[in-house]
Amino acid sequence: MTNPDNYPRNDYGTTPDPAPVEPPVEPASNTQVEEFTISGDTLMSRVQELLHESNIRRILLKNENGQVLLDIPLTAGIVGGAVGITFFTPLVAVGAIAGMLARLTLVVERRV
């Protein structure tokens, strides 16, 4: 069997469809990490402020040794009242941790 158009043929004698062109993959979103050394008494208010910012991706709470005590991942869809309901349990944990420790490191991961 001759192939006048010089295209490769499959077993059925037809030309296979070319592979679809996939869109370019976007690079991972850029993130900026900030660390704050904070005392236990100001921790709750600072975390509540951060929860209302729209570009926060994650909040980590570390002790003086660098051990992670609490990791709160945040999604882009969280707004207003949902924050209070969704993060009620982690906020209680933040309050309990703040009462036990004097110096903490608050790590904030932001979308740039």
CSV table of N, CA and C in Angstrom, one decimal:
chain,number,residue,atom,x,y,z
A,1,MET,N,0.8,-1.2,0.0
A,1,MET,CA,0.0,0.0,0.0
A,1,MET,C,0.9,1.2,0.0
A,2,THR,N,0.7,2.1,-1.0
A,2,THR,CA,1.5,3.3,-1.1
A,2,THR,C,0.8,4.4,-0.3
A,3,ASN,N,1.6,5.3,0.2
A,3,ASN,CA,1.1,6.4,1.0
A,3,ASN,C,1.5,7.7,0.2
A,4,PRO,N,0.6,8.2,-0.6
A,4,PRO,CA,0.9,9.4,-1.5
A,4,PRO,C,1.2,10.6,-0.7
A,5,ASP,N,0.6,10.8,0.5
A,5,ASP,CA,0.8,12.1,1.2
A,5,ASP,C,1.9,12.0,2.2
A,6,ASN,N,2.5,10.8,2.3
A,6,ASN,CA,3.7,10.6,3.2
A,6,ASN,C,3.4,10.8,4.7
A,7,TYR,N,2.1,10.7,5.1
A,7,TYR,CA,1.7,10.8,6.5
A,7,TYR,C,1.8,9.4,7.1
A,8,PRO,N,2.2,9.2,8.3
A,8,PRO,CA,2.2,7.9,8.9
A,8,PRO,C,0.7,7.4,9.0
A,9,ARG,N,0.6,6.1,8.8
A,9,ARG,CA,-0.7,5.4,8.9
A,9,ARG,C,-0.7,4.5,10.0
A,10,ASN,N,-1.9,4.3,10.7
A,10,ASN,CA,-2.0,3.3,11.7
A,10,ASN,C,-2.4,2.0,11.1
A,11,ASP,N,-2.7,1.0,12.0
A,11,ASP,CA,-3.0,-0.3,11.5
A,11,ASP,C,-4.3,-0.4,10.7
A,12,TYR,N,-5.2,0.6,10.8
A,12,TYR,CA,-6.5,0.6,10.1
A,12,TYR,C,-6.4,1.4,8.8
A,13,GLY,N,-5.2,1.9,8.5
A,13,GLY,CA,-5.1,2.6,7.2
A,13,GLY,C,-5.5,4.1,7.3
A,14,THR,N,-5.7,4.6,8.5
A,14,THR,CA,-6.1,6.0,8.6
A,14,THR,C,-4.9,6.8,9.2
A,15,THR,N,-5.0,8.1,9.0
A,15,THR,CA,-4.0,8.9,9.6
A,15,THR,C,-4.4,9.2,11.1
A,16,PRO,N,-3.5,9.0,12.0
A,16,PRO,CA,-3.9,9.3,13.4
A,16,PRO,C,-4.0,10.8,13.6
A,17,ASP,N,-4.9,11.1,14.5
A,17,ASP,CA,-5.0,12.6,14.9
A,17,ASP,C,-3.8,13.0,15.6
A,18,PRO,N,-3.4,14.3,15.3
A,18,PRO,CA,-2.2,14.8,16.0
A,18,PRO,C,-2.6,15.0,17.5
A,19,ALA,N,-1.5,14.9,18.3
A,19,ALA,CA,-1.8,15.2,19.7
A,19,ALA,C,-2.3,16.6,19.9
A,20,PRO,N,-3.3,16.7,20.8
A,20,PRO,CA,-3.8,18.1,21.1
A,20,PRO,C,-2.7,18.9,21.7
A,21,VAL,N,-2.8,20.2,21.3
A,21,VAL,CA,-1.8,21.1,21.9
A,21,VAL,C,-2.3,21.6,23.2
A,22,GLU,N,-1.5,21.3,24.3
A,22,GLU,CA,-1.9,21.7,25.6
A,22,GLU,C,-1.5,23.1,25.9
A,23,PRO,N,-2.3,23.8,26.7
A,23,PRO,CA,-1.9,25.2,27.0
A,23,PRO,C,-0.6,25.1,27.9
A,24,PRO,N,0.1,26.2,27.9
A,24,PRO,CA,1.3,26.2,28.7
A,24,PRO,C,1.0,26.2,30.2
A,25,VAL,N,1.8,25.5,30.9
A,25,VAL,CA,1.6,25.4,32.4
A,25,VAL,C,2.0,26.7,33.0
A,26,GLU,N,1.1,27.2,33.9
A,26,GLU,CA,1.5,28.4,34.6
A,26,GLU,C,2.4,28.1,35.7
A,27,PRO,N,3.4,28.9,35.9
A,27,PRO,CA,4.3,28.6,37.1
A,27,PRO,C,3.6,28.7,38.4
A,28,ALA,N,4.0,28.1,39.4
A,28,ALA,CA,3.4,28.1,40.7
A,28,ALA,C,3.3,29.6,41.1
A,29,SER,N,2.2,29.9,41.8
A,29,SER,CA,2.1,31.3,42.2
A,29,SER,C,3.2,31.7,43.2
A,30,ASN,N,3.7,32.9,43.0
A,30,ASN,CA,4.8,33.3,43.9
A,30,ASN,C,4.2,33.5,45.3
A,31,THR,N,5.0,33.2,46.2
A,31,THR,CA,4.7,33.4,47.6
A,31,THR,C,5.8,34.1,48.3
A,32,GLN,N,5.3,34.9,49.3
A,32,GLN,CA,6.3,35.6,50.2
A,32,GLN,C,6.0,35.1,51.6
A,33,VAL,N,7.1,34.8,52.3
A,33,VAL,CA,7.0,34.4,53.7
A,33,VAL,C,7.5,35.4,54.6
A,34,GLU,N,6.7,35.7,55.6
A,34,GLU,CA,7.1,36.7,56.7
A,34,GLU,C,7.1,36.0,58.0
A,35,GLU,N,8.0,36.3,58.9
A,35,GLU,CA,8.1,35.8,60.2
A,35,GLU,C,8.0,36.9,61.2
A,36,PHE,N,7.2,36.7,62.2
A,36,PHE,CA,7.1,37.7,63.3
A,36,PHE,C,7.3,37.0,64.6
A,37,THR,N,8.2,37.6,65.4
A,37,THR,CA,8.3,37.1,66.8
A,37,THR,C,7.3,37.9,67.6
A,38,ILE,N,6.4,37.2,68.3
A,38,ILE,CA,5.3,37.8,68.9
A,38,ILE,C,5.1,37.2,70.3
A,39,SER,N,4.5,38.0,71.2
A,39,SER,CA,4.2,37.6,72.5
A,39,SER,C,2.8,36.9,72.6
A,40,GLY,N,2.6,36.1,73.5
A,40,GLY,CA,1.4,35.3,73.6
A,40,GLY,C,0.1,36.2,73.8
A,41,ASP,N,0.3,37.4,74.4
A,41,ASP,CA,-0.9,38.2,74.6
A,41,ASP,C,-1.4,39.0,73.4
A,42,THR,N,-0.5,39.2,72.4
A,42,THR,CA,-0.9,39.8,71.2
A,42,THR,C,-1.2,38.9,70.0
A,43,LEU,N,-1.0,37.6,70.3
A,43,LEU,CA,-1.1,36.6,69.2
A,43,LEU,C,-2.5,36.5,68.6
A,44,MET,N,-3.5,36.4,69.5
A,44,MET,CA,-4.9,36.3,69.0
A,44,MET,C,-5.3,37.4,68.1
A,45,SER,N,-5.0,38.7,68.5
A,45,SER,CA,-5.5,39.8,67.7
A,45,SER,C,-4.7,39.8,66.4
A,46,ARG,N,-3.5,39.4,66.4
A,46,ARG,CA,-2.7,39.4,65.1
A,46,ARG,C,-3.2,38.4,64.1
A,47,VAL,N,-3.5,37.2,64.7
A,47,VAL,CA,-4.1,36.1,63.8
A,47,VAL,C,-5.4,36.5,63.3
A,48,GLN,N,-6.3,37.1,64.1
A,48,GLN,CA,-7.6,37.5,63.6
A,48,GLN,C,-7.4,38.6,62.5
A,49,GLU,N,-6.5,39.5,62.6
A,49,GLU,CA,-6.2,40.5,61.5
A,49,GLU,C,-5.8,39.8,60.3
A,50,LEU,N,-4.9,38.8,60.4
A,50,LEU,CA,-4.4,38.1,59.2
A,50,LEU,C,-5.5,37.3,58.5
A,51,LEU,N,-6.4,36.7,59.3
A,51,LEU,CA,-7.5,35.9,58.7
A,51,LEU,C,-8.4,36.8,57.8
A,52,HIS,N,-8.5,38.1,58.0
A,52,HIS,CA,-9.3,38.9,57.1
A,52,HIS,C,-8.6,39.4,55.9
A,53,GLU,N,-7.3,39.2,55.8
A,53,GLU,CA,-6.6,39.6,54.6
A,53,GLU,C,-6.8,38.6,53.5
A,54,SER,N,-6.9,39.0,52.2
A,54,SER,CA,-7.3,38.1,51.1
A,54,SER,C,-6.1,37.4,50.5
A,55,ASN,N,-4.9,37.9,50.7
A,55,ASN,CA,-3.8,37.2,50.1
A,55,ASN,C,-3.0,36.3,51.0
A,56,ILE,N,-3.5,35.9,52.1
A,56,ILE,CA,-2.9,35.0,53.0
A,56,ILE,C,-3.1,33.5,52.6
A,57,ARG,N,-2.1,32.7,52.4
A,57,ARG,CA,-2.3,31.3,52.0
A,57,ARG,C,-2.2,30.4,53.2
A,58,ARG,N,-1.3,30.7,54.2
A,58,ARG,CA,-1.1,29.8,55.3
A,58,ARG,C,-0.5,30.6,56.5
A,59,ILE,N,-0.9,30.2,57.6
A,59,ILE,CA,-0.4,30.7,58.9
A,59,ILE,C,0.2,29.6,59.7
A,60,LEU,N,1.4,29.7,60.1
A,60,LEU,CA,2.1,28.7,60.9
A,60,LEU,C,2.4,29.4,62.3
A,61,LEU,N,2.4,28.6,63.3
A,61,LEU,CA,2.7,29.1,64.6
A,61,LEU,C,3.8,28.2,65.2
A,62,LYS,N,5.0,28.7,65.5
A,62,LYS,CA,6.1,28.0,66.0
A,62,LYS,C,6.5,28.4,67.4
A,63,ASN,N,7.1,27.4,68.1
A,63,ASN,CA,7.6,27.8,69.4
A,63,ASN,C,9.0,28.3,69.3
A,64,GLU,N,9.7,28.5,70.4
A,64,GLU,CA,11.0,29.1,70.4
A,64,GLU,C,12.0,28.2,69.8
A,65,ASN,N,11.8,26.9,69.8
A,65,ASN,CA,12.7,25.9,69.2
A,65,ASN,C,12.5,25.7,67.7
A,66,GLY,N,11.5,26.4,67.1
A,66,GLY,CA,11.2,26.2,65.7
A,66,GLY,C,10.2,25.1,65.4
A,67,GLN,N,9.7,24.4,66.4
A,67,GLN,CA,8.7,23.4,66.2
A,67,GLN,C,7.3,23.9,65.9
A,68,VAL,N,6.7,23.4,64.8
A,68,VAL,CA,5.4,23.9,64.4
A,68,VAL,C,4.3,23.4,65.4
A,69,LEU,N,3.6,24.4,66.0
A,69,LEU,CA,2.6,24.1,66.9
A,69,LEU,C,1.2,24.0,66.2
A,70,LEU,N,1.0,24.9,65.2
A,70,LEU,CA,-0.3,25.0,64.6
A,70,LEU,C,0.0,25.4,63.1
A,71,ASP,N,-0.7,24.8,62.2
A,71,ASP,CA,-0.6,25.1,60.8
A,71,ASP,C,-2.1,25.3,60.3
A,72,ILE,N,-2.4,26.5,59.8
A,72,ILE,CA,-3.7,26.9,59.3
A,72,ILE,C,-3.6,27.2,57.9
A,73,PRO,N,-3.9,26.3,57.0
A,73,PRO,CA,-4.0,26.6,55.5
A,73,PRO,C,-5.3,27.4,55.2
A,74,LEU,N,-5.1,28.4,54.4
A,74,LEU,CA,-6.3,29.2,54.0
A,74,LEU,C,-6.5,29.1,52.5
A,75,THR,N,-7.8,29.2,52.2
A,75,THR,CA,-8.2,29.2,50.8
A,75,THR,C,-8.6,30.5,50.3
A,76,ALA,N,-8.6,30.8,49.0
A,76,ALA,CA,-9.0,32.1,48.5
A,76,ALA,C,-10.4,32.4,48.7
A,77,GLY,N,-11.3,31.4,48.8
A,77,GLY,CA,-12.7,31.7,48.9
A,77,GLY,C,-13.2,32.1,50.3
A,78,ILE,N,-12.4,32.2,51.3
A,78,ILE,CA,-12.8,32.4,52.6
A,78,ILE,C,-13.0,33.9,52.8
A,79,VAL,N,-14.2,34.4,53.2
A,79,VAL,CA,-14.5,35.8,53.5
A,79,VAL,C,-15.3,35.9,54.7
A,80,GLY,N,-15.2,37.1,55.3
A,80,GLY,CA,-16.1,37.6,56.4
A,80,GLY,C,-16.5,36.5,57.4
A,81,GLY,N,-17.8,36.3,57.5
A,81,GLY,CA,-18.4,35.4,58.5
A,81,GLY,C,-18.0,34.0,58.4
A,82,ALA,N,-17.6,33.6,57.2
A,82,ALA,CA,-17.1,32.2,57.1
A,82,ALA,C,-15.9,32.0,57.9
A,83,VAL,N,-15.1,33.0,58.0
A,83,VAL,CA,-13.8,32.9,58.8
A,83,VAL,C,-14.1,32.5,60.2
A,84,GLY,N,-15.1,33.2,60.8
A,84,GLY,CA,-15.4,32.9,62.2
A,84,GLY,C,-15.9,31.5,62.4
A,85,ILE,N,-16.7,31.0,61.5
A,85,ILE,CA,-17.2,29.6,61.6
A,85,ILE,C,-16.2,28.6,61.3
A,86,THR,N,-15.5,28.8,60.2
A,86,THR,CA,-14.5,27.8,59.7
A,86,THR,C,-13.3,27.7,60.7
A,87,PHE,N,-12.8,28.8,61.2
A,87,PHE,CA,-11.6,28.7,62.0
A,87,PHE,C,-11.8,28.9,63.5
A,88,PHE,N,-13.0,28.6,63.9
A,88,PHE,CA,-13.3,28.7,65.4
A,88,PHE,C,-12.4,27.8,66.2
A,89,THR,N,-12.3,26.5,65.8
A,89,THR,CA,-11.4,25.6,66.5
A,89,THR,C,-10.0,26.0,66.5
A,90,PRO,N,-9.4,26.3,65.3
A,90,PRO,CA,-8.0,26.7,65.3
A,90,PRO,C,-7.8,28.0,66.2
A,91,LEU,N,-8.7,28.9,66.2
A,91,LEU,CA,-8.6,30.1,67.0
A,91,LEU,C,-8.6,29.8,68.5
A,92,VAL,N,-9.4,28.8,68.9
A,92,VAL,CA,-9.4,28.4,70.3
A,92,VAL,C,-8.0,27.8,70.6
A,93,ALA,N,-7.4,27.0,69.7
A,93,ALA,CA,-6.1,26.4,69.9
A,93,ALA,C,-5.1,27.5,70.0
A,94,VAL,N,-5.2,28.5,69.1
A,94,VAL,CA,-4.2,29.6,69.2
A,94,VAL,C,-4.3,30.3,70.5
A,95,GLY,N,-5.5,30.5,71.0
A,95,GLY,CA,-5.7,31.1,72.3
A,95,GLY,C,-5.0,30.3,73.4
A,96,ALA,N,-5.2,29.0,73.4
A,96,ALA,CA,-4.7,28.1,74.4
A,96,ALA,C,-3.1,28.1,74.3
A,97,ILE,N,-2.6,28.1,73.1
A,97,ILE,CA,-1.1,28.1,73.0
A,97,ILE,C,-0.6,29.4,73.4
A,98,ALA,N,-1.2,30.5,73.1
A,98,ALA,CA,-0.8,31.8,73.5
A,98,ALA,C,-0.7,31.9,75.1
A,99,GLY,N,-1.7,31.3,75.7
A,99,GLY,CA,-1.7,31.4,77.2
A,99,GLY,C,-0.5,30.6,77.8
A,100,MET,N,0.0,29.6,77.1
A,100,MET,CA,1.0,28.7,77.7
A,100,MET,C,2.4,29.2,77.4
A,101,LEU,N,2.6,29.9,76.3
A,101,LEU,CA,3.9,30.3,75.8
A,101,LEU,C,4.1,31.8,75.8
A,102,ALA,N,5.3,32.3,76.1
A,102,ALA,CA,5.5,33.8,76.1
A,102,ALA,C,6.0,34.2,74.7
A,103,ARG,N,6.9,33.5,74.1
A,103,ARG,CA,7.4,33.9,72.8
A,103,ARG,C,7.1,32.9,71.8
A,104,LEU,N,6.5,33.4,70.7
A,104,LEU,CA,6.1,32.6,69.6
A,104,LEU,C,6.6,33.2,68.3
A,105,THR,N,6.7,32.4,67.2
A,105,THR,CA,7.0,32.9,65.9
A,105,THR,C,5.8,32.6,65.0
A,106,LEU,N,5.3,33.7,64.5
A,106,LEU,CA,4.2,33.6,63.6
A,106,LEU,C,4.7,33.7,62.2
A,107,VAL,N,4.5,32.7,61.4
A,107,VAL,CA,4.9,32.6,60.0
A,107,VAL,C,3.7,32.8,59.1
A,108,VAL,N,3.8,33.8,58.2
A,108,VAL,CA,2.7,34.1,57.3
A,108,VAL,C,3.1,33.9,55.9
A,109,GLU,N,2.4,33.1,55.1
A,109,GLU,CA,2.7,32.8,53.7
A,109,GLU,C,1.7,33.6,52.9
A,110,ARG,N,2.2,34.6,52.1
A,110,ARG,CA,1.3,35.4,51.3
A,110,ARG,C,1.4,35.1,49.8
A,111,ARG,N,0.3,35.3,49.1
A,111,ARG,CA,0.4,35.2,47.6
A,111,ARG,C,0.8,36.6,47.1
A,112,VAL,N,1.8,36.6,46.2
A,112,VAL,CA,2.2,37.9,45.7
A,112,VAL,C,1.6,38.1,44.3
